[in-house]
Amino acid sequence: TTNCFPMILISGSSEREIVDLQQGDYEEMDQLAVAKTMCKAAYRVLHAQDIGIGLARAIRSAVSGRPGGVYLDLPAKLFGQVMGAEAGAKSLLKVIDAAPAQIPSPAAVDRAIDLLKGAKKPLIILGKGAAYAQADEEIRAFVENSGIPFLPMSMAKGLLPDTHPQSAGAARSTALKDADVVLLVGARLNWLLSHGKGKTWGDKPKQFIQVDIEPREMDSNVEIKAPLVGDIGSVIAALNARIDGSWQAPPAEWVETIRSKKEANIAKMAPKLLKNSVPMDFHSALGALKNVIKERPDAILVNEGANTLDLARGIIDMYQPRKRLDVGTWGVMGIGMGFAVAAAVESGQPVIAVEGDSAFGFSGMEVETICRYNLPVCIVILNNNGVYRGDEKNLAGGTDPSPMVFVKGARYDRMMEAFGGVGVQASTPAQLRAAMEEAIRSRRPTLVNAIIDEGAGTESGRITALNPTAKKK
Ligand code: ADP
Ligand code: TZD
């Protein structure tokens, strides 16, 4: 629900009478009550003839308006009920127009267009809502016809290719700091965008335009000067209709500032990606990965970890919409293997899961599932022997390792072999690339254990720097 993914979870539950009197049943739990605190909607079906209505309600709740998670509770008693097949078929309903278009008001469109027209340094931020809306052509037309630089959030990468001339991806800090009017399209001003304020956004005044289907999202963190409530397809179509002969491209100076900053940053990064040291560091391994994805832009990239996530997000260009799945709004580890299985089953496309060794550990046993269904999943573990890095000392002394450090030189590749998949140990970028290319070609379940220098990573969020005594040093 937090990610605004439309998802329906159906579960059986224990006998109501026993649960409600807390008399002690097998797996006794009031699941519906728990689900209500976390889901967009939660329903219980008590009678077989209500299954159709229950499903219709679940579908509408999941996909209409702001999408979200729905829980459907089916208590034990329901499973013993019978009804005729014909009556059963009749009780099911067709959900007509499950996610109705929500057209923005003309006044809201005027307000947004006026702000954009007055902007000296406009910026478009595309979020995963924009990817989910599947209004790819409208969005592309709007970005290109308006001439405004755009910045994709991590799961909106590829909506327009990261190599697009208007992408401000490699000039992110400058774009956020210096922009004067920011148009958010399906992206919230949450922690991932520093709540719309503070150092990230610089000290120059900002005016925000926000496109979102959820009216309550407006003013969540800072004032939204032009709220555009509606579905992204309809809103962007309305904006496109206003990019006419009177539209002026953004000032050349702003476009040039972004372009030159971007080129400088890309040039600075290039040699790091080509480095051929053994062991690899994150950059040289990700340099190899970048090339594999460039050759197979249809592959789905799953990504989790800390350095593995932060650096891959910046380094690996995406070329097609909805090909990148990562930890999402809460940054939760352990989603990668589930995403990889689902993406492979649902799309049939090759899946590349780029995992930190800690991140993989959260649900690494899914290698068995991947092998059982012979899914075209290639897991790449950037293995630096630990969380963030693998050379931390145990500051408490004693013989135990630091809580951040894992078994050194672990052979994750052998886990995949244990279930009949292909396991490869890669020490160089060339070996890594070759193993991945073979995995994609063969479509066999593969795990590449990429050996990364254990001193290469940095602590996510630089938490240590927050310690006042560390600062004094
Ligand atoms: P990101 O993490 O990429 O910045 P968020 O998850 O914060 O993206 O924001 C996604 C936003 O998109 C949510 O506020 C959600 O309400 C909105 N959204 C999702 N689908 C649509 C749609 N079809 N039309 C309009 N807004 C949408
Ligand atoms: N637990 C859960 C469920 N989600 C989390 N995000 C965390 C813990 C905290 N956490 C991170 O935010 S990243 C991370 C943890 C434990 C793992 C980082 O280690 P890694 O990555 O080996 O996956 P790198 O690439 O070596 O830094």
XYZ file of C-alpha atoms and ligand atoms in Angstrom:
527
model
C 0.000 0.000 0.000
C 2.819 2.405 0.794
C 4.227 1.781 -2.685
C 0.762 2.332 -4.195
C 0.959 -1.105 -5.812
C -2.451 -2.611 -6.603
C -2.361 -5.990 -4.914
C -4.957 -8.349 -3.494
C -3.964 -10.776 -0.779
C -6.435 -13.604 -0.182
C -6.069 -15.712 2.930
C -7.956 -18.303 4.900
C -8.472 -17.623 8.599
C -9.491 -19.559 11.687
C -13.055 -20.122 12.903
C -14.588 -16.752 13.797
C -16.344 -18.053 16.895
C -13.120 -19.398 18.378
C -10.992 -16.393 17.388
C -13.491 -13.875 18.745
C -13.784 -15.668 22.097
C -10.014 -16.313 22.061
C -10.585 -19.972 22.810
C -7.368 -21.112 21.183
C -7.438 -22.361 17.601
C -4.810 -23.532 15.132
C -3.174 -20.278 13.888
C -5.715 -18.242 15.828
C -5.358 -14.628 14.819
C -7.643 -11.730 14.019
C -5.998 -11.156 10.630
C -8.664 -8.773 9.397
C -8.022 -6.416 12.312
C -4.270 -6.497 11.646
C -4.747 -5.948 7.898
C -7.027 -2.953 8.441
C -4.193 -0.970 9.966
C -1.955 -1.480 6.935
C -4.051 -2.000 3.821
C -6.054 0.354 1.650
C -9.059 -1.902 2.303
C -9.775 -5.193 4.079
C -12.899 -7.319 3.635
C -14.254 -10.605 4.946
C -16.526 -12.935 2.998
C -18.776 -15.050 5.242
C -21.118 -16.583 2.683
C -20.343 -18.396 -0.577
C -22.895 -16.291 -2.467
C -20.915 -13.123 -1.511
C -17.625 -14.236 -3.084
C -18.395 -12.377 -6.329
C -19.167 -9.127 -4.535
C -16.155 -9.559 -2.261
C -13.840 -9.971 -5.239
C -15.370 -7.001 -7.059
C -14.868 -4.810 -4.001
C -11.291 -6.020 -3.667
C -10.497 -5.311 -7.325
C -12.013 -1.825 -7.272
C -10.283 -0.935 -4.033
C -6.909 -2.113 -5.315
C -6.905 -0.356 -8.680
C -9.160 2.704 -8.481
C -7.953 6.117 -7.318
C -4.579 5.740 -5.610
C -3.803 2.041 -6.024
C -3.020 0.000 -2.934
C -3.058 -3.316 -1.119
C -6.309 -5.109 -0.287
C -6.842 -8.007 2.107
C -9.649 -10.490 1.572
C -10.368 -12.718 4.569
C -11.981 -16.115 3.991
C -12.789 -17.796 7.339
C -12.758 -21.551 7.708
C -16.560 -21.867 7.660
C -16.725 -20.483 4.122
C -14.773 -23.413 2.734
C -17.417 -25.909 3.782
C -20.263 -24.077 2.069
C -21.712 -25.334 -1.195
C -23.771 -23.706 -3.929
C -24.821 -24.837 -7.401
C -22.293 -24.236 -10.189
C -24.784 -22.210 -12.194
C -25.773 -19.990 -9.270
C -22.079 -19.693 -8.454
C -21.228 -18.482 -11.963
C -24.124 -16.009 -11.815
C -22.925 -14.615 -8.494
C -19.654 -13.455 -10.066
C -19.690 -9.990 -11.560
C -17.747 -8.197 -14.208
C -16.008 -5.159 -12.792
C -16.851 -2.418 -15.263
C -14.409 0.498 -15.533
C -12.455 -0.551 -12.445
C -10.080 2.427 -12.558
C -12.156 5.273 -13.983
C -10.385 8.246 -15.558
C -10.214 11.264 -13.266
C -10.167 14.433 -15.319
C -8.433 17.486 -13.830
C -10.386 20.708 -13.541
C -9.653 23.287 -16.270
C -8.841 25.903 -13.606
C -6.190 23.604 -12.113
C -4.658 23.095 -15.563
C -4.584 26.894 -16.152
C -2.870 27.442 -12.820
C -0.175 24.896 -13.637
C 0.421 26.186 -17.157
C 0.726 29.784 -15.881
C 3.363 28.721 -13.368
C 5.315 26.752 -15.974
C 5.194 29.640 -18.421
C 6.616 31.996 -15.817
C 9.455 29.605 -14.874
C 13.092 30.420 -15.610
C 14.394 27.063 -14.409
C 11.619 24.495 -14.688
C 12.086 20.823 -13.831
C 9.870 17.749 -14.234
C 10.185 14.921 -11.694
C 8.713 11.611 -12.834
C 7.824 9.131 -10.080
C 6.730 5.516 -10.039
C 3.101 6.708 -10.243
C 3.928 8.003 -13.726
C 5.342 4.613 -14.684
C 2.335 2.815 -13.202
C -0.123 5.065 -15.086
C 1.081 3.588 -18.414
C 0.626 6.907 -20.198
C 4.068 6.606 -21.750
C 3.365 8.349 -25.054
C 1.549 11.301 -23.460
C 4.403 11.746 -20.989
C 7.059 11.550 -23.670
C 5.191 14.081 -25.822
C 4.824 16.442 -22.876
C 8.492 16.271 -21.904
C 9.741 16.655 -25.476
C 7.293 19.342 -26.592
C 7.768 21.394 -23.427
C 11.557 21.087 -23.635
C 11.792 20.942 -19.823
C 14.581 18.833 -18.252
C 13.313 15.770 -16.365
C 14.514 13.733 -13.444
C 13.240 10.161 -12.968
C 12.756 8.661 -9.506
C 14.280 5.204 -9.287
C 11.327 3.148 -10.550
C 10.406 5.765 -13.163
C 13.767 5.255 -14.853
C 13.274 4.177 -18.452
C 9.922 5.918 -18.854
C 12.044 8.040 -21.112
C 15.499 6.529 -21.703
C 18.145 7.645 -19.193
C 20.235 8.588 -22.232
C 17.563 11.076 -23.411
C 19.086 14.539 -24.045
C 16.597 16.141 -21.610
C 17.383 13.725 -18.757
C 18.862 15.575 -15.797
C 19.690 12.293 -14.017
C 23.441 12.844 -13.890
C 22.922 16.475 -12.780
C 20.407 15.622 -10.028
C 21.865 17.804 -7.259
C 22.141 20.874 -9.478
C 18.666 20.356 -10.924
C 17.023 20.065 -7.489
C 18.983 22.944 -5.976
C 18.565 25.451 -8.755
C 15.113 24.741 -10.242
C 12.498 27.430 -9.595
C 9.308 25.615 -10.687
C 9.093 21.862 -10.123
C 6.391 19.709 -11.691
C 5.945 16.423 -9.799
C 4.260 13.694 -11.835
C 3.318 10.681 -9.685
C 6.085 11.352 -7.158
C 5.579 12.253 -3.505
C 7.633 14.786 -1.592
C 8.585 12.138 0.991
C 12.032 11.283 2.355
C 13.201 10.210 -1.103
C 12.891 13.866 -2.135
C 14.024 15.293 1.230
C 10.421 16.370 1.953
C 10.733 19.210 -0.558
C 12.979 21.314 1.674
C 16.429 21.667 3.200
C 19.896 21.480 1.704
C 18.903 19.221 -1.217
C 16.567 21.894 -2.548
C 18.963 24.841 -2.146
C 18.078 28.232 -0.772
C 16.316 29.694 -3.812
C 12.510 29.849 -3.617
C 10.662 26.924 -5.189
C 7.164 26.618 -6.509
C 5.667 23.149 -6.834
C 3.076 21.800 -9.246
C 1.934 18.300 -8.297
C 0.088 15.786 -10.440
C -1.486 13.047 -8.331
C -4.695 11.073 -8.218
C -4.856 11.451 -4.441
C -6.041 14.948 -3.425
C -4.812 14.487 0.153
C -1.244 14.211 -1.114
C -1.160 17.952 -1.839
C 0.658 20.099 0.785
C 1.900 16.931 2.527
C 5.262 18.532 3.264
C 5.422 21.954 1.614
C 2.922 24.209 -0.094
C 1.807 23.030 -3.541
C 1.151 26.146 -5.628
C -0.666 24.291 -8.372
C -2.303 20.997 -7.368
C -3.341 18.949 -10.388
C -5.601 16.215 -9.111
C -6.473 13.538 -11.618
C -5.091 10.440 -13.265
C -1.768 11.027 -14.929
C -2.961 10.036 -18.409
C -5.798 12.593 -18.326
C -3.735 15.319 -16.661
C -0.795 15.049 -19.039
C -3.170 14.963 -22.017
C -4.723 18.204 -20.735
C -1.269 19.768 -20.354
C -0.269 18.584 -23.831
C -3.281 20.345 -25.291
C -1.849 23.587 -23.856
C 1.644 23.208 -25.346
C 0.752 25.159 -28.477
C 2.214 27.921 -30.643
C 2.412 30.260 -27.644
C 4.620 27.867 -25.674
C 8.222 28.902 -25.189
C 10.981 26.431 -24.475
C 12.753 26.952 -21.117
C 15.597 29.531 -21.168
C 18.643 28.179 -23.017
C 20.885 29.117 -20.096
C 19.095 26.677 -17.755
C 19.077 23.861 -20.278
C 22.771 24.451 -20.891
C 23.613 24.506 -17.157
C 22.020 21.079 -16.746
C 23.618 19.709 -19.902
C 27.154 20.777 -19.027
C 26.882 19.584 -15.411
C 25.583 16.248 -16.656
C 28.400 15.828 -19.154
C 31.022 16.709 -16.575
C 29.619 14.168 -14.100
C 29.382 11.426 -16.729
C 32.984 12.085 -17.815
C 34.141 11.945 -14.176
C 32.407 8.612 -13.625
C 33.560 6.942 -16.884
C 37.083 5.849 -15.830
C 35.759 4.395 -12.547
C 33.398 2.158 -14.493
C 36.210 0.880 -16.707
C 38.654 0.027 -13.914
C 39.934 -3.500 -14.062
C 41.223 -4.099 -10.551
C 40.994 -7.458 -8.751
C 39.022 -7.676 -6.568
C 36.402 -5.507 -8.233
C 34.904 -2.500 -6.523
C 31.232 -1.555 -6.856
C 31.906 0.795 -9.768
C 33.861 -1.624 -11.933
C 31.301 -4.413 -11.373
C 28.406 -2.072 -12.103
C 30.243 -0.813 -15.199
C 30.010 -4.376 -16.568
C 26.338 -4.604 -15.575
C 25.559 -1.316 -17.284
C 26.776 -2.765 -20.580
C 24.755 -5.959 -20.201
C 21.540 -3.974 -19.644
C 22.384 -1.726 -22.580
C 22.474 -4.803 -24.813
C 19.253 -6.212 -23.328
C 17.016 -3.237 -22.531
C 14.019 -5.580 -22.359
C 15.431 -7.401 -19.317
C 13.877 -6.570 -15.956
C 16.271 -5.253 -13.351
C 15.584 -6.005 -9.700
C 17.807 -4.156 -7.258
C 18.358 -4.134 -3.486
C 21.200 -3.538 -1.060
C 22.881 -0.378 0.189
C 25.907 0.527 -1.954
C 24.590 -2.018 -4.437
C 21.311 -0.113 -4.657
C 22.486 3.483 -4.461
C 25.256 3.057 -7.007
C 23.352 0.809 -9.432
C 20.500 3.313 -9.509
C 22.869 6.018 -10.744
C 25.146 3.927 -12.954
C 22.825 1.533 -14.804
C 20.843 3.307 -17.524
C 17.318 2.102 -18.195
C 15.795 2.366 -21.645
C 12.234 1.070 -21.339
C 9.397 1.825 -18.902
C 8.624 -0.430 -15.925
C 11.812 -2.484 -16.204
C 13.276 -1.465 -12.864
C 11.950 -2.871 -9.583
C 13.634 -1.927 -6.361
C 13.132 -1.472 -2.637
C 10.523 1.247 -3.198
C 9.202 3.817 -0.769
C 10.330 2.213 2.491
C 13.653 0.838 1.284
C 12.844 -2.657 2.507
C 15.419 -5.419 2.082
C 14.179 -8.887 1.143
C 11.829 -7.918 -1.672
C 14.279 -8.808 -4.423
C 13.751 -12.537 -4.793
C 9.953 -12.259 -4.645
C 10.042 -9.494 -7.258
C 12.377 -11.571 -9.450
C 10.115 -14.635 -9.326
C 6.980 -12.575 -10.016
C 8.602 -10.569 -12.826
C 9.868 -13.707 -14.563
C 6.531 -15.532 -14.276
C 4.456 -12.537 -15.287
C 6.572 -11.207 -18.167
C 8.577 -14.180 -19.410
C 11.429 -11.702 -19.910
C 14.900 -12.336 -18.513
C 15.289 -10.934 -14.993
C 18.548 -9.669 -13.561
C 18.525 -9.298 -9.778
C 21.410 -7.168 -8.549
C 21.744 -7.869 -4.833
C 23.910 -6.838 -1.931
C 25.008 -9.926 0.004
C 23.007 -8.846 3.057
C 19.949 -7.989 0.947
C 20.079 -11.410 -0.742
C 20.215 -13.137 2.632
C 16.749 -11.904 3.587
C 15.039 -14.258 1.130
C 17.881 -16.054 -0.624
C 16.179 -19.439 -0.212
C 13.943 -18.454 -3.126
C 16.735 -19.806 -5.343
C 14.904 -23.107 -4.831
C 11.687 -21.603 -6.252
C 13.606 -20.126 -9.166
C 15.122 -23.525 -9.948
C 11.859 -25.428 -9.360
C 10.087 -23.372 -12.010
C 13.215 -23.025 -14.165
C 12.808 -19.241 -14.302
C 15.063 -17.053 -16.465
C 16.488 -15.244 -13.442
C 20.123 -14.240 -13.134
C 21.017 -13.191 -9.595
C 24.182 -11.147 -9.278
C 25.451 -10.805 -5.718
C 27.894 -7.984 -5.196
C 29.609 -9.831 -2.382
C 31.728 -7.604 -0.161
C 31.507 -9.889 2.893
C 29.082 -7.736 4.835
C 26.589 -4.947 5.316
C 27.987 -1.781 3.650
C 31.505 -3.244 3.823
C 33.172 -6.383 5.094
C 36.177 -5.106 7.017
C 34.512 -3.643 10.114
C 36.104 -4.502 13.464
C 34.030 -5.692 16.413
C 34.268 -2.582 18.552
C 33.115 -4.520 21.628
C 36.251 -6.652 21.447
C 36.224 -10.422 21.902
C 36.386 -13.082 19.237
C 32.985 -12.578 17.629
C 32.976 -10.751 14.288
C 31.456 -7.274 13.951
C 27.656 -7.465 13.556
C 28.148 -5.883 10.123
C 30.431 -8.634 8.836
C 29.496 -11.975 7.246
C 31.376 -15.223 6.628
C 34.300 -14.267 4.434
C 34.456 -15.620 0.910
C 30.969 -17.192 1.106
C 30.119 -19.204 -2.024
C 26.591 -18.074 -2.789
C 27.004 -19.548 -6.265
C 26.920 -23.004 -4.693
C 23.455 -22.331 -3.278
C 22.166 -22.103 -6.822
C 24.073 -25.234 -7.831
C 22.511 -27.102 -4.909
C 19.144 -26.872 -6.654
C 20.358 -27.584 -10.168
C 20.921 -24.025 -11.381
C 24.138 -22.502 -12.685
C 26.563 -21.003 -10.161
C 29.486 -18.829 -11.240
C 32.167 -17.097 -9.228
C 33.318 -13.880 -10.961
C 36.489 -12.042 -9.985
C 36.746 -9.627 -12.921
C 34.309 -7.401 -14.832
C 34.891 -9.544 -17.942
C 33.971 -12.753 -16.088
C 30.913 -11.075 -14.620
C 29.737 -9.853 -17.982
C 30.331 -13.210 -19.691
C 28.411 -15.097 -16.993
C 25.459 -12.739 -17.247
C 25.359 -12.857 -21.029
C 25.350 -16.642 -20.907
C 22.546 -16.609 -18.301
C 20.395 -14.365 -20.463
C 21.126 -16.435 -23.564
C 20.416 -19.797 -21.915
C 17.516 -18.549 -19.726
C 18.742 -20.927 -17.017
C 18.538 -19.987 -13.334
C 21.952 -18.517 -12.582
C 23.690 -16.977 -9.600
C 26.869 -14.993 -10.118
C 28.884 -14.457 -6.959
C 30.782 -11.274 -7.858
C 33.704 -10.765 -5.515
C 33.910 -7.148 -4.375
C 36.719 -5.572 -2.356
C 35.515 -5.759 1.254
C 36.761 -2.237 1.908
C 34.955 -0.722 -1.085
C 31.578 0.252 0.378
C 30.445 3.170 2.479
C 27.879 3.321 5.238
C 24.448 4.200 3.956
C 23.261 7.612 5.124
C 26.662 8.101 6.842
C 25.101 7.424 10.223
C 28.444 7.509 12.017
C 28.847 11.132 10.961
C 25.779 11.967 13.070
C 27.613 10.909 16.225
C 28.805 14.112 17.936
C 31.979 12.471 19.259
C 32.874 11.184 15.789
C 32.570 14.745 14.480
C 35.057 16.128 17.009
C 37.824 13.855 15.763
P 8.412 7.764 -6.237
O 8.831 6.885 -5.084
O 8.812 7.236 -7.563
O 8.774 9.196 -6.015
P 5.811 7.712 -5.057
O 5.459 6.302 -4.727
O 6.280 8.591 -3.956
O 6.800 7.720 -6.291
O 4.543 8.442 -5.688
C 3.649 7.809 -6.526
C 2.399 8.687 -6.563
O 1.714 8.436 -7.769
C 1.428 8.415 -5.416
O 1.210 9.592 -4.670
C 0.143 7.941 -6.137
O -1.035 8.475 -5.558
C 0.328 8.489 -7.537
N -0.312 7.721 -8.598
C -0.248 6.383 -8.821
N -0.910 6.063 -9.943
C -1.412 7.212 -10.448
C -2.188 7.537 -11.603
N -2.582 6.611 -12.470
N -2.511 8.837 -11.798
C -2.121 9.792 -10.914
N -1.381 9.550 -9.833
C -1.020 8.277 -9.594
N 15.950 -4.709 7.378
C 15.041 -4.513 6.408
C 13.864 -5.444 6.263
N 15.148 -3.489 5.530
C 16.204 -2.632 5.648
N 16.293 -1.628 4.784
C 17.195 -2.839 6.652
C 17.013 -3.898 7.507
C 18.405 -1.940 6.810
N 19.324 -2.117 5.662
C 19.372 -1.229 4.611
O 18.677 -0.200 4.500
S 20.479 -1.732 3.441
C 20.893 -3.138 4.298
C 20.182 -3.194 5.497
C 20.327 -4.318 6.446
C 21.864 -4.139 3.759
C 23.077 -3.548 3.133
O 24.032 -4.520 2.892
P 24.218 -5.224 1.494
O 24.643 -4.041 0.567
O 25.276 -6.250 1.640
O 22.927 -5.707 0.967
P 26.051 -3.387 0.230
O 25.913 -3.178 -1.213
O 27.129 -4.339 0.620
O 26.193 -2.080 0.908
